Coordinates of C-alpha atoms and ligand atoms in Angstrom, one line a residue:
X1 CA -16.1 36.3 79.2
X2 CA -14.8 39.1 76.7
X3 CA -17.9 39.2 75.2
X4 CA -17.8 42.1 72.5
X5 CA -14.3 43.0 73.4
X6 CA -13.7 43.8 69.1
X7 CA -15.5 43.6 66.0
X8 CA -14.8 40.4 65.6
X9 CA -16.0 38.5 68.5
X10 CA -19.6 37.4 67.9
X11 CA -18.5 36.0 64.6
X12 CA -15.9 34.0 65.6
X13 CA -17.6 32.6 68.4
X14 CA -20.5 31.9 66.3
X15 CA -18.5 30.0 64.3
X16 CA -16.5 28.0 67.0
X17 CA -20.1 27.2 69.1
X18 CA -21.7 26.0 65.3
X19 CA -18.6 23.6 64.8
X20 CA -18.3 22.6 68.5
X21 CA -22.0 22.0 68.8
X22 CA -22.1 19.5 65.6
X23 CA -18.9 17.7 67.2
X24 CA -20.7 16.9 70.7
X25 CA -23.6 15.9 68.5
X26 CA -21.8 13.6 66.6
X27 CA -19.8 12.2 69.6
X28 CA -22.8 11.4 71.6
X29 CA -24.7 9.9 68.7
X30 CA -21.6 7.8 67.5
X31 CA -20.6 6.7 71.3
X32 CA -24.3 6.0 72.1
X33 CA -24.2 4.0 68.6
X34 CA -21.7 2.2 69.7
X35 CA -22.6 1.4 73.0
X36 CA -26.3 0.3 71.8
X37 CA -24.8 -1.9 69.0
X38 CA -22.3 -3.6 71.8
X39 CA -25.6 -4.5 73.5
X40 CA -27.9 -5.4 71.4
X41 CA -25.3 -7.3 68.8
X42 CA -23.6 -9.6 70.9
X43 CA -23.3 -13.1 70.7
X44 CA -26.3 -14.1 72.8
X45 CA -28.2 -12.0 71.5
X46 CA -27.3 -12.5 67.9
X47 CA -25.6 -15.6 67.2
X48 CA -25.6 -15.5 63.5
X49 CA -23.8 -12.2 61.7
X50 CA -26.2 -10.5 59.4
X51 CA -24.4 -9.3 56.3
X52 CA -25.8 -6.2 54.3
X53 CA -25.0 -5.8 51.0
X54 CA -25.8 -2.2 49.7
X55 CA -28.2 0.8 50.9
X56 CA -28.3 3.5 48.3
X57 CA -30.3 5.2 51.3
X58 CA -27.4 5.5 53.8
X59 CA -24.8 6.3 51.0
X60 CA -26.9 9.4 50.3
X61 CA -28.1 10.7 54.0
X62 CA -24.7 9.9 55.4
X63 CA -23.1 11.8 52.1
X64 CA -25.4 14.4 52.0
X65 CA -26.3 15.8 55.6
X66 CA -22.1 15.9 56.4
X67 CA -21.8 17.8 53.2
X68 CA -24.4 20.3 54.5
X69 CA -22.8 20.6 57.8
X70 CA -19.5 21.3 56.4
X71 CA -20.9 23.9 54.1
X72 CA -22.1 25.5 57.0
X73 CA -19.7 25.5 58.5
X74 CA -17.6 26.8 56.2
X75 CA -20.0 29.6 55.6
X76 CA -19.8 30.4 59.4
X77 CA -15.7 30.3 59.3
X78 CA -15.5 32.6 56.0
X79 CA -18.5 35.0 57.0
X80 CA -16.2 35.4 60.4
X81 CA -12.7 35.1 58.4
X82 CA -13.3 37.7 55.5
X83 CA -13.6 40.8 56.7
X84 CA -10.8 40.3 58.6
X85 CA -8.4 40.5 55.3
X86 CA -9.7 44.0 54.8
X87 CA -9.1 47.0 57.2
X88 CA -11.1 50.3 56.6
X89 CA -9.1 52.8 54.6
X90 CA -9.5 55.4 57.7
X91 CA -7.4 52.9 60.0
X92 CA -4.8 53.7 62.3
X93 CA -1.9 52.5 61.4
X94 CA 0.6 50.8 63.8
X95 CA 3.5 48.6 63.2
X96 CA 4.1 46.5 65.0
X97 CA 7.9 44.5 65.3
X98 CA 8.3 41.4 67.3
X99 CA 12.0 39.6 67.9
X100 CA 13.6 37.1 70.3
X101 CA 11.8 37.9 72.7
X102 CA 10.0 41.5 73.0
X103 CA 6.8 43.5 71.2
X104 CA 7.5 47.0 70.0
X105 CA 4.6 49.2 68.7
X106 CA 5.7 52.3 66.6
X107 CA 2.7 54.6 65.6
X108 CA 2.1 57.0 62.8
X109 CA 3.9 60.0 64.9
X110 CA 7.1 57.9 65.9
X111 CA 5.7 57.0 69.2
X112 CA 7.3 53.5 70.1
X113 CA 5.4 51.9 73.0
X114 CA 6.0 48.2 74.1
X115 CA 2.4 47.8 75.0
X116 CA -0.2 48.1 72.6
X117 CA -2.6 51.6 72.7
X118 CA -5.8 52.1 71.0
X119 CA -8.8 54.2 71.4
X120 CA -11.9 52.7 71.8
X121 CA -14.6 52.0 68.3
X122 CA -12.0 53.1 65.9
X123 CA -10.3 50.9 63.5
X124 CA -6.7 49.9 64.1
X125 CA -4.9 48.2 61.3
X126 CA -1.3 46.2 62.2
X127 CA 1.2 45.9 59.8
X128 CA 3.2 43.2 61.6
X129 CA 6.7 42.6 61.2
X130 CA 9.4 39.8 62.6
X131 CA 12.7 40.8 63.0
X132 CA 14.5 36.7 63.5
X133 CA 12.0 33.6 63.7
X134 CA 8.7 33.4 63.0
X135 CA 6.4 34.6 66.1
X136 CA 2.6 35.2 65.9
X137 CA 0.7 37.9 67.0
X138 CA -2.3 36.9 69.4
X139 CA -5.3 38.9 71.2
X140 CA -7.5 36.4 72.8
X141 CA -10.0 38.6 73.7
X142 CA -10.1 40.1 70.1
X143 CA -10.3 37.1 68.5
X144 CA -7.6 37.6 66.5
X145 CA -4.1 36.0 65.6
X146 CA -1.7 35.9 63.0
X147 CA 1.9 34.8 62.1
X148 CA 5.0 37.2 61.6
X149 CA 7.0 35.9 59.3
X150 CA 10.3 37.3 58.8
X151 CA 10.5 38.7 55.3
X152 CA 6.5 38.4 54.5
X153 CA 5.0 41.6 56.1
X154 CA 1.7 40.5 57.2
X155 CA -1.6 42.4 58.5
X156 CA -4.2 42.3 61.2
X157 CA -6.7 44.8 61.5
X158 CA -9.6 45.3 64.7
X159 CA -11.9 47.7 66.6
X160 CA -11.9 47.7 69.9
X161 CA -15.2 48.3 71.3
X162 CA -14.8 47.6 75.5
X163 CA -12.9 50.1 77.1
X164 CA -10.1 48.1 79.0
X165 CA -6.4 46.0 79.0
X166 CA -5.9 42.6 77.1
X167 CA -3.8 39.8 77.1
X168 CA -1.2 39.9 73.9
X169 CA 1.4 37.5 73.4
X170 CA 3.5 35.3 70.6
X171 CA 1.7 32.2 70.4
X172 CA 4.4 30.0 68.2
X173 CA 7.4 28.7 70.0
X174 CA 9.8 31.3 68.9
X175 CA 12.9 30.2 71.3
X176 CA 14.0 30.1 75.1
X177 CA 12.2 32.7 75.8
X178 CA 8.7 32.5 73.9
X179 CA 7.2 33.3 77.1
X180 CA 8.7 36.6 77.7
X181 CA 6.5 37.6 74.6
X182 CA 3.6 38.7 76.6
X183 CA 2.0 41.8 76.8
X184 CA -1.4 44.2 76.7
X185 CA -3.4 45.8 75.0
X186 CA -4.8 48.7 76.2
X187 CA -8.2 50.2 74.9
X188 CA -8.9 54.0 76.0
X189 CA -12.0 56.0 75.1
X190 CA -10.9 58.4 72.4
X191 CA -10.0 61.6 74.3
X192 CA -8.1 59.5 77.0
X193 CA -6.3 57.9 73.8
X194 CA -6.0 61.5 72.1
X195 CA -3.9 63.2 75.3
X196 CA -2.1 60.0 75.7
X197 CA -0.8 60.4 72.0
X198 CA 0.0 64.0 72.3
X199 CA 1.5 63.4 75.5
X200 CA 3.6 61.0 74.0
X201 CA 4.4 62.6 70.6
X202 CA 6.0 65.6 73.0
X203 CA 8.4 63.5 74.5
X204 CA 9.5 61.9 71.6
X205 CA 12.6 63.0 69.7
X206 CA 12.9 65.3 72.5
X207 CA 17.1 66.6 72.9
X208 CA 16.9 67.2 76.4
X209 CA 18.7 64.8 78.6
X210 CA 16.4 62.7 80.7
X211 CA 16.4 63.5 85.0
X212 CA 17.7 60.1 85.4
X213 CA 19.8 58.3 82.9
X214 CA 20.4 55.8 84.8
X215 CA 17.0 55.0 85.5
X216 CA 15.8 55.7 82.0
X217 CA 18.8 53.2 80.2
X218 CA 17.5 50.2 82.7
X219 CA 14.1 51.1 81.4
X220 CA 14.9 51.0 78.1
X221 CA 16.4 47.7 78.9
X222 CA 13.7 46.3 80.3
X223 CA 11.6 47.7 77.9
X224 CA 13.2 46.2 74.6
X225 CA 13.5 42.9 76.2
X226 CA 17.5 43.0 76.5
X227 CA 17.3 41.6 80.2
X228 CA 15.6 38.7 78.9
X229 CA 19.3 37.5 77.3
X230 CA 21.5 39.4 79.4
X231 CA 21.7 39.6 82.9
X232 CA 23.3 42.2 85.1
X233 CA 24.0 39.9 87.9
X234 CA 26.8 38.2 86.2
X235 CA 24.6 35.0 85.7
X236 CA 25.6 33.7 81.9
X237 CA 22.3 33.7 79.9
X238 CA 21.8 34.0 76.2
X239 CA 24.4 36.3 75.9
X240 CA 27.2 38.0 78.3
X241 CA 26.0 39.7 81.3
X242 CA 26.5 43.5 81.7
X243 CA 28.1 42.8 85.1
X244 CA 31.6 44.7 85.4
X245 CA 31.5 44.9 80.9
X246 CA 31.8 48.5 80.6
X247 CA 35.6 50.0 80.5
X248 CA 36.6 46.8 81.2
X249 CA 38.9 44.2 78.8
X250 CA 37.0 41.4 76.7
X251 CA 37.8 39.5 74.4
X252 CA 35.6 39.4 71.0
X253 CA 35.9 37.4 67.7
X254 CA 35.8 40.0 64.6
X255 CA 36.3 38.7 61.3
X256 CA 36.7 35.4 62.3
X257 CA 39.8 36.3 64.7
X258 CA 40.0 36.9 68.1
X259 CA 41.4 40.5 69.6
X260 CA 41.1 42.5 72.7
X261 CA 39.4 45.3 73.4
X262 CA 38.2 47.8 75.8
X263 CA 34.3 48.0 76.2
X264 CA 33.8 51.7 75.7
X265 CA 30.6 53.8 74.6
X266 CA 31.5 52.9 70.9
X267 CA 32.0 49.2 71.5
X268 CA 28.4 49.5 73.3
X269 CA 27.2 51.1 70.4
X270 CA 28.6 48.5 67.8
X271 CA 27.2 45.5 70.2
X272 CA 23.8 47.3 69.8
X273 CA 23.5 48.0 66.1
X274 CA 25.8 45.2 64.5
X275 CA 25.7 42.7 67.3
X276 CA 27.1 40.9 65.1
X277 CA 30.8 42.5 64.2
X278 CA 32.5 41.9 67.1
X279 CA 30.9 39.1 69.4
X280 CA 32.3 38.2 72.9
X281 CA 34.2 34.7 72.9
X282 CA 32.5 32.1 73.8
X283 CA 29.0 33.3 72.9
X284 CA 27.0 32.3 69.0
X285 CA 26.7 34.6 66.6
X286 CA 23.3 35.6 64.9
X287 CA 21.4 35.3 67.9
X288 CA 21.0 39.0 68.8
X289 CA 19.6 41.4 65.5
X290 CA 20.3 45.5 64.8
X291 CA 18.3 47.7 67.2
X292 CA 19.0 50.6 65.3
X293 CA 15.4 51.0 64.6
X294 CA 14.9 50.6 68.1
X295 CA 17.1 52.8 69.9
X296 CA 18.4 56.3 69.1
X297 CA 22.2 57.9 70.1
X298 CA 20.3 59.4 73.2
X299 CA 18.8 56.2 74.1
X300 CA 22.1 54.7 73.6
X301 CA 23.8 56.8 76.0
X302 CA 21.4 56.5 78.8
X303 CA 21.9 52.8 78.4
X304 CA 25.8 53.7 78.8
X305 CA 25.1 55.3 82.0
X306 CA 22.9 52.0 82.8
X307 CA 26.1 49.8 82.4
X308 CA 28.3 52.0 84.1
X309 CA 26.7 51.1 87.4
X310 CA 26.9 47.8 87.2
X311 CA 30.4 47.0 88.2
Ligands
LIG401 CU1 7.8 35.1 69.7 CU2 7.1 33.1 70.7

């Protein structure tokens, strides 16, 4: 169906049609076996059990034409496997940062982007990174997939080669919301992909406030995955709704000990990049990590503006 969608499609599928062939081979010669010998073994036909004793014969063709096959197989999987260990020097270069439960792709200008860009025929090497659990990176249509392991930097590398958007998600159950971990990738010929980046790269680190910083916090939200744990309903998810939380009284465990206090812009802030130092009673501790490298002071403060609505 995605035939050609990267550079590593025919190999793969070479490889999976070689193994999958053999198998249907093997299960229709071994069930037909079975069924013949059922038949033509039975007790009226064959009253008397025939023992064999020995066939240096079959020991060889059934030990040598399964090691063959599984040479070949194995020459199929690592032809297909190998180059994907090694990018091209002249790669892009993208991070890429999963966590419980959103994507965020930051490229070599600072652009961050929660769906994956890439121009079309030109090599784009991942360096992927978990923030929490363990996720794993997956592109279906690229034929390509890999773990993120928090602490072991791993790498992925592909080209591209149809024009078009792609299914990308977290394929190991990473939590409640696993599922939430679904995105795209998009592939763009290269001057589509070229004004997109400059485009971008303009409007990043840019100090002038935002026409709507209201709108622009909920995006943020949306766009970091904070709505997957927090709802701004009042419903009780993962963590504490925004609902009526800002300038209003909560009560958080620091420390260990319990205290009161106002939820102002720098209580926001704290909640954002330590979630951890003052958490809201009755919630768990550890679930949430820093978005510092998320999130600057300006995103911050639209975000304020976000939660001020929301009373
Ligand atoms: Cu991340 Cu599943």
């Amino acid at each position: 169906m995605y035939s050609g969608a990267s550079n590593f499609v025919n190999a793969t599928d070479t490889a999976f049609l070689f193994i999958i062939g053999i198998s249907v081979i093997f299960l229709v010669g071994i069930t037909g076996t079975l069924i013949w010998f059922i038949f033509r073994y039975n007790k009226k036909r064959n009253p008397v059990a025939t023992q064999i004793h020995g066939s240096n014969t079959l020991e060889i063709v059934w030990t040598v034409i399964p090691t063959i096959l599984v040479l070949v197989m194995f020459f199929y999987g690592w032809a297909g496997y190998s180059p994907m260990r090694n990018a091209p020097e002249e790669a892009m270069k993208v991070k890429a940062t999963a966590r419980m439960w959103s994507w965020m792709f930051e490229y070599p200008n600072g652009v961050k982007t929660d769906t994956l860009y890439v121009p079309v025929d030109k090599p784009v090497a991942l360096d992927l990174i978990s923030l929490d659990v363990i996720h794993s990176f997956y592109i279906p249509a690229f034929r390509i997939k890999e773990d993120m392991v928090p602490g072991r930097g791993n790498k992925l590398w592909f080209v591209a080669q149809k024009e078009g958007s792609y299914e990308l998600f977290c394929t190991e159950y990473c939590g409640l919301s696993h599922s939430y971990m679904f995105t795209e990738v998009k592939a763009m010929p290269q001057p589509e992909f070229d004004a997109w980046y400059a485009k971008m790269a303009d409007t990043t680190g840019q100090s002038a406030p935002v026409a709507d910083p209201v709108a622009e916090g909920k995006r943020l939200m949306e766009k970091n995955g904070c709505v997957v744990c927090h709802s701004s309903d009042g419903t009780k998810i993962i963590g504490p709704t925004y609902k009526g939380v800002y300038g209003h009284k909560l009560v958080v465990i620091t420390n260990g000990k319990e205290r009161e206090i106002i939820a102002d812009d720098e209580y926001i802030k704290r909640s954002i990049y330590e979630p951890d130092a003052d958490v809201v009673k009755g919630y768990t501790k550890g679930m949430m990590v820093s978005y510092k490298t998320s999130l600057n002071d300006k995103d911050i403060a639209n975000i304020i503006e976000y939660l001020k609505t929301l009373q």
